[in-house]
Short mmCIF file of C-alpha atoms in Angstrom, two decimals:
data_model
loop_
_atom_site.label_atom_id
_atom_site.label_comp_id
_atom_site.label_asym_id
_atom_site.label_seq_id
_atom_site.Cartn_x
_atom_site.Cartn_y
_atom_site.Cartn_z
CA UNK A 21 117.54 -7.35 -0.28
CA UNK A 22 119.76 -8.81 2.05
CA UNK A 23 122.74 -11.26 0.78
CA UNK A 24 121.40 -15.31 1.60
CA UNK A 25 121.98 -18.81 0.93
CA UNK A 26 120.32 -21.88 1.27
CA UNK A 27 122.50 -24.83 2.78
CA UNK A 28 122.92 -28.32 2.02
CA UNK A 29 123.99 -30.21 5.51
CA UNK A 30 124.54 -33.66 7.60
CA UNK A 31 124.08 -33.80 10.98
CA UNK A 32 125.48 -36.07 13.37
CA UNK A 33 124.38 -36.63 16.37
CA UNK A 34 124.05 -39.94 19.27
CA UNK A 35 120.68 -41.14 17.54
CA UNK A 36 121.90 -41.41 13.89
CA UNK A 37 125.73 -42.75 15.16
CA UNK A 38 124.07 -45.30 16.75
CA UNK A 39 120.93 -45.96 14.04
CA UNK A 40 123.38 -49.13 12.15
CA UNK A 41 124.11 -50.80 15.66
CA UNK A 42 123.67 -53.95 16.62
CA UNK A 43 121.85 -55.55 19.34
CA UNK A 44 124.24 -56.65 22.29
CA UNK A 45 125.54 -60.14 22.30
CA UNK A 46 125.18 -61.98 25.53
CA UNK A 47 128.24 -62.30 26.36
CA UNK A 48 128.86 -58.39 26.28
CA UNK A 49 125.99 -58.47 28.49
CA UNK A 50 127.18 -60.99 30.87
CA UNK A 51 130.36 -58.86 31.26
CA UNK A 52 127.72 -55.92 32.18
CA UNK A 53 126.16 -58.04 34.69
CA UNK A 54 129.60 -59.29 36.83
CA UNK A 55 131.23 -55.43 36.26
CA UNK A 56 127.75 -53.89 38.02
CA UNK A 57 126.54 -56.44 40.14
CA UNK A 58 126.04 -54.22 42.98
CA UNK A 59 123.45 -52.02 40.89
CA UNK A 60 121.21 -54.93 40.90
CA UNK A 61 119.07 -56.54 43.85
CA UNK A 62 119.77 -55.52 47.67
CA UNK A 63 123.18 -54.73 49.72
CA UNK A 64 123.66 -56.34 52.87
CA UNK A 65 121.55 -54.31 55.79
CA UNK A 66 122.08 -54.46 59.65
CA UNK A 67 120.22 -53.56 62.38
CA UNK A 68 121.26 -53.00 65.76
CA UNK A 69 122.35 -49.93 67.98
CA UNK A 70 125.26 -47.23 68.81
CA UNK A 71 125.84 -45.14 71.98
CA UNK A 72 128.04 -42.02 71.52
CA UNK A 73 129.88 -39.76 73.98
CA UNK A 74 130.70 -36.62 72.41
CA UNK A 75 134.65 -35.44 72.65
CA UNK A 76 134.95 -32.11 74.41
CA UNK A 77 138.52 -30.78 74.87
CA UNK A 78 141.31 -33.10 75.55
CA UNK A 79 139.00 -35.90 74.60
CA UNK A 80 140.23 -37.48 77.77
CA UNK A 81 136.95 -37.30 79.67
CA UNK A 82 135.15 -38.93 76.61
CA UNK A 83 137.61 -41.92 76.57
CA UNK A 84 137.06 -42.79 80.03
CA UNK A 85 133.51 -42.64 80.31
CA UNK A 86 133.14 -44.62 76.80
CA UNK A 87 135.96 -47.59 78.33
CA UNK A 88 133.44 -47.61 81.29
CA UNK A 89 130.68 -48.33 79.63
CA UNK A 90 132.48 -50.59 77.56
CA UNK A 91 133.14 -52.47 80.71
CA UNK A 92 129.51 -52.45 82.30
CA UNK A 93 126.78 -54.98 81.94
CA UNK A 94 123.26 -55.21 79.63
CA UNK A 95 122.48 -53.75 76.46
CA UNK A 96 123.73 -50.66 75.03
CA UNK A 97 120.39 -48.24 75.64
CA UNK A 98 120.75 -49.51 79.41
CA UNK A 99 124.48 -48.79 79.08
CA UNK A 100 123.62 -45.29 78.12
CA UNK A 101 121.59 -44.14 80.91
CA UNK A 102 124.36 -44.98 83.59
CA UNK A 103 126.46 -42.12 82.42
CA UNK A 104 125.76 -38.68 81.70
CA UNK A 105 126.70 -36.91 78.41
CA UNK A 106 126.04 -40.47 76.45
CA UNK A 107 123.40 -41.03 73.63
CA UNK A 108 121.71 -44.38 72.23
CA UNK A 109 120.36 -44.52 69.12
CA UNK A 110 118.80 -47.73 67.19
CA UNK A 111 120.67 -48.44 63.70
CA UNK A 112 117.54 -50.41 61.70
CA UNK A 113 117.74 -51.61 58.32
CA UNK A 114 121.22 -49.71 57.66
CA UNK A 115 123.45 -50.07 54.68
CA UNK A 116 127.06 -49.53 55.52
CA UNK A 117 127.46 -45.93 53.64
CA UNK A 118 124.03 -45.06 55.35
CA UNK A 119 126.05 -44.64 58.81
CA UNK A 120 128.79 -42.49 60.02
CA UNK A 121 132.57 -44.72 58.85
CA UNK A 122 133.70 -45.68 62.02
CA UNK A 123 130.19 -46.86 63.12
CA UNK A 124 129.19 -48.55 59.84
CA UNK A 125 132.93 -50.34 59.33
CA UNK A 126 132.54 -51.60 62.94
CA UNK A 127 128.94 -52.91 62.44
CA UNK A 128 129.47 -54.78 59.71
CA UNK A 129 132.56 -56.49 61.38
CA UNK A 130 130.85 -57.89 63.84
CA UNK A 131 128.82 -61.47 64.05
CA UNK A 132 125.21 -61.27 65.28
CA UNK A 133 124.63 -60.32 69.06
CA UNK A 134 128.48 -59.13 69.36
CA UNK A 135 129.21 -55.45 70.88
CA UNK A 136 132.08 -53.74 69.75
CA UNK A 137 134.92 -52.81 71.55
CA UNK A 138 135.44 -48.35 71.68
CA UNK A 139 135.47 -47.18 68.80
CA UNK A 140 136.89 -43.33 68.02
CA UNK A 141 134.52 -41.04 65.25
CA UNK A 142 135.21 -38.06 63.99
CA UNK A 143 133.10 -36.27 67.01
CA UNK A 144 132.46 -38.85 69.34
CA UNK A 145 133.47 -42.43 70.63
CA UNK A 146 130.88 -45.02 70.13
CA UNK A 147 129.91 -48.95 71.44
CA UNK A 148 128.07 -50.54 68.37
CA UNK A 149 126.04 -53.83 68.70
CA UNK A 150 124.77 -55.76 65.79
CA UNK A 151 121.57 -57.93 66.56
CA UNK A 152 120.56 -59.34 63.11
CA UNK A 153 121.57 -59.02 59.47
CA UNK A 154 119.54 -58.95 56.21
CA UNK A 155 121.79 -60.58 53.62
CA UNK A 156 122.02 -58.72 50.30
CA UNK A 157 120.00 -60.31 47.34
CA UNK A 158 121.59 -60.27 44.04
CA UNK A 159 119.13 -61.74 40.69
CA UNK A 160 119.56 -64.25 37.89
CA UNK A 161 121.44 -63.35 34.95
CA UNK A 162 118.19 -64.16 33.34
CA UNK A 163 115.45 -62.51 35.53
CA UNK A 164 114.17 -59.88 33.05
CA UNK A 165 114.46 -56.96 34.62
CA UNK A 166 117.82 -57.74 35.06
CA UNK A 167 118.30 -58.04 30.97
CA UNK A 168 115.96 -54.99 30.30
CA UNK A 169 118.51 -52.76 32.53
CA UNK A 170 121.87 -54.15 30.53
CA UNK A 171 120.20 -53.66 27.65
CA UNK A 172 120.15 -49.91 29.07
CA UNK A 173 123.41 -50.15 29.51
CA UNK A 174 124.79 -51.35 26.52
CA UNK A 175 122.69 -49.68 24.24
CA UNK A 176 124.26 -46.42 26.04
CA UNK A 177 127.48 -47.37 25.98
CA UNK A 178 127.52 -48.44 21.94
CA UNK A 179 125.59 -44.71 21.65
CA UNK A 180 128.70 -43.08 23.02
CA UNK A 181 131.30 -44.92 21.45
CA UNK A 182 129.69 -44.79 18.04
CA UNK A 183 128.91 -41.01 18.53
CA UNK A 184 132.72 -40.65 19.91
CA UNK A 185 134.08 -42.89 16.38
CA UNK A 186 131.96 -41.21 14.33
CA UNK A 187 132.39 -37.60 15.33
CA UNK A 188 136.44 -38.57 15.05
CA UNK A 189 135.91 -39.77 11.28
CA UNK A 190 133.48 -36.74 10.47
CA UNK A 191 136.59 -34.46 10.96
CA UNK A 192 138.78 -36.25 8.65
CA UNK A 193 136.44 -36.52 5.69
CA UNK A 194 135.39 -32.96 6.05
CA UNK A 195 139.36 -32.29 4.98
CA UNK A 196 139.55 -35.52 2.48
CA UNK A 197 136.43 -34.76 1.04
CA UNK A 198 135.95 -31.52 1.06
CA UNK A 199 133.85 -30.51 -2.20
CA UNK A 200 130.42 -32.70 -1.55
CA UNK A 201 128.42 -33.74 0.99
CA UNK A 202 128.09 -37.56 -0.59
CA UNK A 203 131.22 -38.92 0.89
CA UNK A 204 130.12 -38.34 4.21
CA UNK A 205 126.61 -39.26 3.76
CA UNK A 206 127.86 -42.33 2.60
CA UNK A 207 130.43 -43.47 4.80
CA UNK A 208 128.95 -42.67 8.03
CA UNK A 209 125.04 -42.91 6.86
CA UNK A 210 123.78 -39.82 7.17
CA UNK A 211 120.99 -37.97 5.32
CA UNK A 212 121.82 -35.17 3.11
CA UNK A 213 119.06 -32.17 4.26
CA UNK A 214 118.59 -28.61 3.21
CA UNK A 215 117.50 -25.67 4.37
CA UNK A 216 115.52 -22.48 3.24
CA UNK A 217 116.96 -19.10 2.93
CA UNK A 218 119.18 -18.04 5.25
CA UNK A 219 120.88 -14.38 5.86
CA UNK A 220 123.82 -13.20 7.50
CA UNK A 221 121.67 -12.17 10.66
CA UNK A 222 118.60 -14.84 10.81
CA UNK A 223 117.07 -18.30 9.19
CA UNK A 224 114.95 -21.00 10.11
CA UNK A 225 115.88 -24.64 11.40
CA UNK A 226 119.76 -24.88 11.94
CA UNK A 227 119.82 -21.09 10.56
CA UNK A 228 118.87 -19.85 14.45
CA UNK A 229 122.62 -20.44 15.39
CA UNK A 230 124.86 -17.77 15.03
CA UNK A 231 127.74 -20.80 14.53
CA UNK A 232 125.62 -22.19 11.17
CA UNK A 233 125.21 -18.30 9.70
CA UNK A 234 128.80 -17.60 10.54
CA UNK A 235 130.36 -20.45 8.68
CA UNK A 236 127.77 -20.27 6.03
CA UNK A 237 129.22 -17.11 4.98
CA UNK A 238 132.51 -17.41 5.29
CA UNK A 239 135.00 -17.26 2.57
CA UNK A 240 135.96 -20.62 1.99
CA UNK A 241 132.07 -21.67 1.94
CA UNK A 242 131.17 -19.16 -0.28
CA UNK A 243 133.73 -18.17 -2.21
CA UNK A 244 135.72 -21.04 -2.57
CA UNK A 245 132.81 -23.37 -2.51
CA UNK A 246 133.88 -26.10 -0.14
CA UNK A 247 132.30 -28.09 2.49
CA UNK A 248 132.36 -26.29 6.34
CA UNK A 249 134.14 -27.77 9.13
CA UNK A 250 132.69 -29.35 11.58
CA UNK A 251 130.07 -27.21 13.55
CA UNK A 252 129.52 -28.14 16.64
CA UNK A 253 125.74 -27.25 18.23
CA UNK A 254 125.15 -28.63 22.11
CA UNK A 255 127.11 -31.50 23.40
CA UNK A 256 126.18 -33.96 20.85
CA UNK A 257 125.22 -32.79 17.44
CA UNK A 258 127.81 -31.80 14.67
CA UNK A 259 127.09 -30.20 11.33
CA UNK A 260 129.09 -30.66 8.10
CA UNK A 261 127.74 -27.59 5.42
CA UNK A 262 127.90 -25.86 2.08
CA UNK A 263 126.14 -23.91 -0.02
CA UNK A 264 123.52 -25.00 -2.09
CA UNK A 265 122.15 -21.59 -3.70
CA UNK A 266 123.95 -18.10 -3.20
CA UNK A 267 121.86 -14.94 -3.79
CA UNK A 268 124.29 -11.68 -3.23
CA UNK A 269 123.00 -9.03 -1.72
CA UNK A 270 121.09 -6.59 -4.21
CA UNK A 271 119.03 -3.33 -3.90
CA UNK A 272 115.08 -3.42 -3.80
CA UNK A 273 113.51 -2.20 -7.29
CA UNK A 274 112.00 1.57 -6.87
CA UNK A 275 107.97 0.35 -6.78
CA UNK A 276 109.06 -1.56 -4.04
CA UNK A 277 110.21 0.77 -1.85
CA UNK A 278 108.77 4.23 -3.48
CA UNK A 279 106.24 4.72 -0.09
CA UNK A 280 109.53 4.50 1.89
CA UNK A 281 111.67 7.08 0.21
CA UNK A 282 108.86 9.00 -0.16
CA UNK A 283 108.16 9.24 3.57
CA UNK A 284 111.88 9.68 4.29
CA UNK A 285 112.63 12.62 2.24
CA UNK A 286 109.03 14.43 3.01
CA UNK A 287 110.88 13.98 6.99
CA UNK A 288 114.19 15.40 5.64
CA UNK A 289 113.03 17.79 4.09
CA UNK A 290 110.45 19.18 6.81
CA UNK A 291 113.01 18.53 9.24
CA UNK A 292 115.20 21.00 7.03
CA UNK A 293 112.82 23.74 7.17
CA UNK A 294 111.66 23.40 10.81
CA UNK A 295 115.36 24.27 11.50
CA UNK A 296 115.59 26.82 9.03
CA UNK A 297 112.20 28.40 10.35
CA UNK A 298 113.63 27.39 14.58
CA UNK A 299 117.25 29.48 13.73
CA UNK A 300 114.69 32.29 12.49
CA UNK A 301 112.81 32.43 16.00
CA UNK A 302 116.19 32.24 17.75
CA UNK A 303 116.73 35.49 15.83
CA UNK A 304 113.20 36.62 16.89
CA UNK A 305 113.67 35.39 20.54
CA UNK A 306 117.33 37.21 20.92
CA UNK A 307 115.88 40.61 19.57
CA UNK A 308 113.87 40.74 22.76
CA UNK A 309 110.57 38.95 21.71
CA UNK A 310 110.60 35.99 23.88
CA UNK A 311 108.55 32.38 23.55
CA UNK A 312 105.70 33.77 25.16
CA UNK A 313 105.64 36.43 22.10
CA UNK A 314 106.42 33.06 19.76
CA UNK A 315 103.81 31.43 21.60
CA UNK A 316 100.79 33.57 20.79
CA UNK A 317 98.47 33.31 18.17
CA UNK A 318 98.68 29.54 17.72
CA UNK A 319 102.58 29.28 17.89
CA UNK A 320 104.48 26.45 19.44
CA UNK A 321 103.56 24.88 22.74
CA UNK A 322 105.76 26.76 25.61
CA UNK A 323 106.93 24.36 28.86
CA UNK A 324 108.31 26.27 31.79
CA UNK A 325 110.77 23.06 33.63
CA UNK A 326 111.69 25.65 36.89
CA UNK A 327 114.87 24.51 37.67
CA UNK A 328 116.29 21.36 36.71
CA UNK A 329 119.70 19.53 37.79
CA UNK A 330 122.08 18.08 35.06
CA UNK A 331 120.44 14.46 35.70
CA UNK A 332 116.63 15.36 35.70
CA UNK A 333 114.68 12.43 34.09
CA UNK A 334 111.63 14.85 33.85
CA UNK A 335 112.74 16.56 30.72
CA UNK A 336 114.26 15.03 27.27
CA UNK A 337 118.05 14.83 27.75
CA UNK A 338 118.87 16.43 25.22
CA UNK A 339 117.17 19.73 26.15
CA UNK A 340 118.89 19.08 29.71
CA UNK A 341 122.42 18.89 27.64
CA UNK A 342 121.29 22.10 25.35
CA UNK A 343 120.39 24.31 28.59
CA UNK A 344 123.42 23.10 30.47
CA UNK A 345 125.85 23.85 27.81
CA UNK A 346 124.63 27.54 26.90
CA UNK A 347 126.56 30.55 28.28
CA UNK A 348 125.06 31.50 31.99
CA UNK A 349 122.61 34.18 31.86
CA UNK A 350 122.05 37.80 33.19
CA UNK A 351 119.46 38.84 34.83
CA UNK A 352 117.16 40.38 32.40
CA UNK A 353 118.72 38.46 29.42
CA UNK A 354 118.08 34.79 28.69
CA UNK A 355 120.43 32.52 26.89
CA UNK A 356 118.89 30.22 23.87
CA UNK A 357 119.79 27.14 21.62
CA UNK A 358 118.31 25.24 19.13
CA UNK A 359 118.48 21.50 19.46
CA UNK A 360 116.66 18.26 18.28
CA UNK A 361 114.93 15.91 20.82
CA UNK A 362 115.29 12.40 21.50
CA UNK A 363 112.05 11.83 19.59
CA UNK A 364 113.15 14.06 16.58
CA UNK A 365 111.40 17.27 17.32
CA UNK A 366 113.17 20.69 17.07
CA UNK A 367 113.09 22.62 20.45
CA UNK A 368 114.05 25.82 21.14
CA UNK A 369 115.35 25.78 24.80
CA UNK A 370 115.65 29.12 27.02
CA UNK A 371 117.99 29.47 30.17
CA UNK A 372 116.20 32.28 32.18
CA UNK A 373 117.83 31.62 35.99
CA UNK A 374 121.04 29.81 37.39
CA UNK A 375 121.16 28.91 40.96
CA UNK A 376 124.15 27.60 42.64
CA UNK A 377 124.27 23.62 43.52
CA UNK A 378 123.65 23.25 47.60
CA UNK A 379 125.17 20.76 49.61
CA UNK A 380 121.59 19.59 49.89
CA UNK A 381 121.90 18.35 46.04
CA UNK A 382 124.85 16.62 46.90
CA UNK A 383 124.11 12.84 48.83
CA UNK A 384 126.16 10.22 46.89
CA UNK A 385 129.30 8.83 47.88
CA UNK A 386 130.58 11.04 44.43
CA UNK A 387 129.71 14.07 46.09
CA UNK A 388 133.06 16.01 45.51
CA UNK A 389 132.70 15.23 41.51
CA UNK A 390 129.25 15.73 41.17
CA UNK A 391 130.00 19.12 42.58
CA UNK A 392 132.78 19.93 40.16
CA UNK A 393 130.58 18.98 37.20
CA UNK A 394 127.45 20.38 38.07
CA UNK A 395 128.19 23.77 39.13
CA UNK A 396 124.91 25.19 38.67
CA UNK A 397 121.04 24.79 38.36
CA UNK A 398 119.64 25.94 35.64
CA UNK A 399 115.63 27.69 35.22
CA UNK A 400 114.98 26.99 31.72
CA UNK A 401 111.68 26.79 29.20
CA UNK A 402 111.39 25.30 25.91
CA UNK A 403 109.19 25.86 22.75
CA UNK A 404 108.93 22.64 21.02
CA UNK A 405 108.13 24.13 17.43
CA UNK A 406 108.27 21.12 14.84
CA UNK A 407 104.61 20.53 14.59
CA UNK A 408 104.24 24.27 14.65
CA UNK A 409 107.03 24.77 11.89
CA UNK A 410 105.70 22.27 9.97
CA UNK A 411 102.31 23.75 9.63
CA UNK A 412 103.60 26.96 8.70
CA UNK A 413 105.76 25.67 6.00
CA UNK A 414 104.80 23.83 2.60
CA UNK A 415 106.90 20.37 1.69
CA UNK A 416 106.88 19.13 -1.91
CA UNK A 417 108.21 16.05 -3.26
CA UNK A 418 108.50 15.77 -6.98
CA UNK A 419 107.44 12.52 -8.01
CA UNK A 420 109.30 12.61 -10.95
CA UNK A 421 112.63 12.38 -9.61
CA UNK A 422 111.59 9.33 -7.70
CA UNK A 423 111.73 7.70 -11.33
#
């Protein structure tokens, strides 16, 4: 079984700095109120118009058909259709950030029914005209939605701060007190809380953090028996830790497991003699027999693969890196080798037929490489004779030696 402890922790974080706070005196919230008085009620809103003439080139065309119109008579939408090139557009209801800087500075400069004088944007010169004004409401001190929102804002504030204080004084007692958990409770009014078991590699609750396991079992928590250092999890939680309980790692008793080792040394074992018996039909196969000749009489399965390149997917790699690794062939005489597959079988792979790579095998931009390393095709089959072996050969396992 696996080496675990269980943990005795604190954890800090904004609800529990804040959970001995006090409600906000009124004249912190008063200070609230004249610091954000914009974010209540209604900024100031105008309505009115702009006419633009766009700057092309020099800009000097622009200028002189904007101190034109500047210069003619009625409003600026009748302005705008004496001149070609300039827009009108109606400003209603507009805040001062809501319009382009030069326009909204020079709106909200001027008195109702006034028409600026030219003013130069960033892409155009405008005329702006203001024609009413919708004055910005600010609340009472007292109107309640008002108080409900610096409430808000205090309570956050006094969250942080107490979270920021607290945090700061949970790193020095982890150092002054560093052999119980009480002190900190204590001072900063937190609850001591445990955990269940917890291993080097998973656990439940704070156990799911790689950052909690890896302090947990660090020397100084375990060996020397002393308190963690802060652990920090997310933005706004910290963890103080130490061991509670401390179970060292220690093997499983023999009933526990006996299926297991059982199982595994039946495997080794067959997995030993299908070799044994696969070396014996390399023998066979070399002496001129063949896997057809293997194959008969309820012998292994036989695959012909045809030719296959180097990086074939259609066959298990590792027959691909057997085949490709085996002397090349003559004509008449094939080239063998035993090898294991990826799934634990024992194969035993034949190279029949080599074929040179053509340029048609070669399309990626590594062409030249791909060349040099794969220098030929290979025509192989393969008897796959585990399950074959394995009937053919007995495996005991004395029981008595599992004792």
């Amino acid at each position: 079984a696996p080496e675990r402890v269980k943990l005795s922790y604190v954890s800090l974080d904004r609800a529990s700095a804040q959970a001995d706070a006090t409600a906000p005196d009124t004249q912190t919230l008063r200070e609230l109120f004249d610091q954000n008085r914009s974010q209540f009620g209604e900024a100031e809103r105008r309505s009115g118009g702009q006419l633009r003439v766009a700057i092309e080139g020099d800009g000097s065309a622009a200028r002189e058909t904007i101190q034109q119109l500047a210069a003619a008579e009625g409003d600026l939408e009748t302005r705008a259709e004496q001149a070609e090139g300039a827009e009108y557009r109606p400003i209603d209801e507009a805040q001062q950030g809501d319009l382009p800087s030069a326009v909204g500075q020079s709106l909200f400069e001027l008195g109702e029914g006034e028409t600026s004088t030219p003013v130069k944007g960033d892409d155009g010169w405008y005329l702006v005209a203001l024609e009413s004004v919708t004055p910005a409401t600010t609340p009472e001190f007292d109107d309640p939605d008002v108080q409900a929102q610096l409430k808000a804002i205090a309570s956050a504030q006094q969250a942080q701060q107490a979270f920021a204080d607290k945090s700061e004084r949970l790193e020095s007692l982890a150092y002054e007190a560093p052999n119980d958990l009480k002190t900190l409770a204590d001072e900063l009014g937190l609850e001591i809380q445990t955990t269940d078991w917890i291993t080097r590699e998973q656990g439940p609750g704070i156990g799911q953090y790689d950052a909690i396991r890896k302090a947990a079992f660090s020397d100084a928590v375990i060996k020397d028996e002393l308190n963690s250092t802060p652990i920090q999890l997310g933005a706004e939680r910290r963890v103080v830790l130490r061991v509670a309980e401390h179970e060292p790692a220690k093997r499983k008793p023999l009933e526990a497991v006996r299926n297991e080792v059982r199982e595994r040394l039946i495997a080794r074992k067959a997995s030993q003699k299908a070799r044994e018996a696969a070396q014996a039909a390399l023998a066979q196969a070399q002496s001129g027999d063949g896997l057809d000749r293997l194959a008969a009489d309820g012998g292994p399965s036989v695959e012909d693969a045809g030719y296959v390149r180097r990086s074939s997917r259609d066959i298990d790699a590792r027959i691909s890196e057997a085949a490709f690794n085996v002397s090349q062939p003559s004509e008449d005489e094939p080239r063998y080798r035993v090898t294991a597959t990826g799934d634990g079988r024992i194969a035993l792979v034949a190279v029949d037929g080599v074929r040179e790579a053509s340029g048609e095998d070669v399309q990626t931009p590594r062409a030249q490489f791909a060349q040099q390393q794969q220098r030929y095709i290979s025509r192989l089959e393969y008897a796959t004779l585990s399950d074959y072996l394995r009937s053919q050969t007995d495996v005991e396992i004395n029981e008595d030696r599992l004792n």
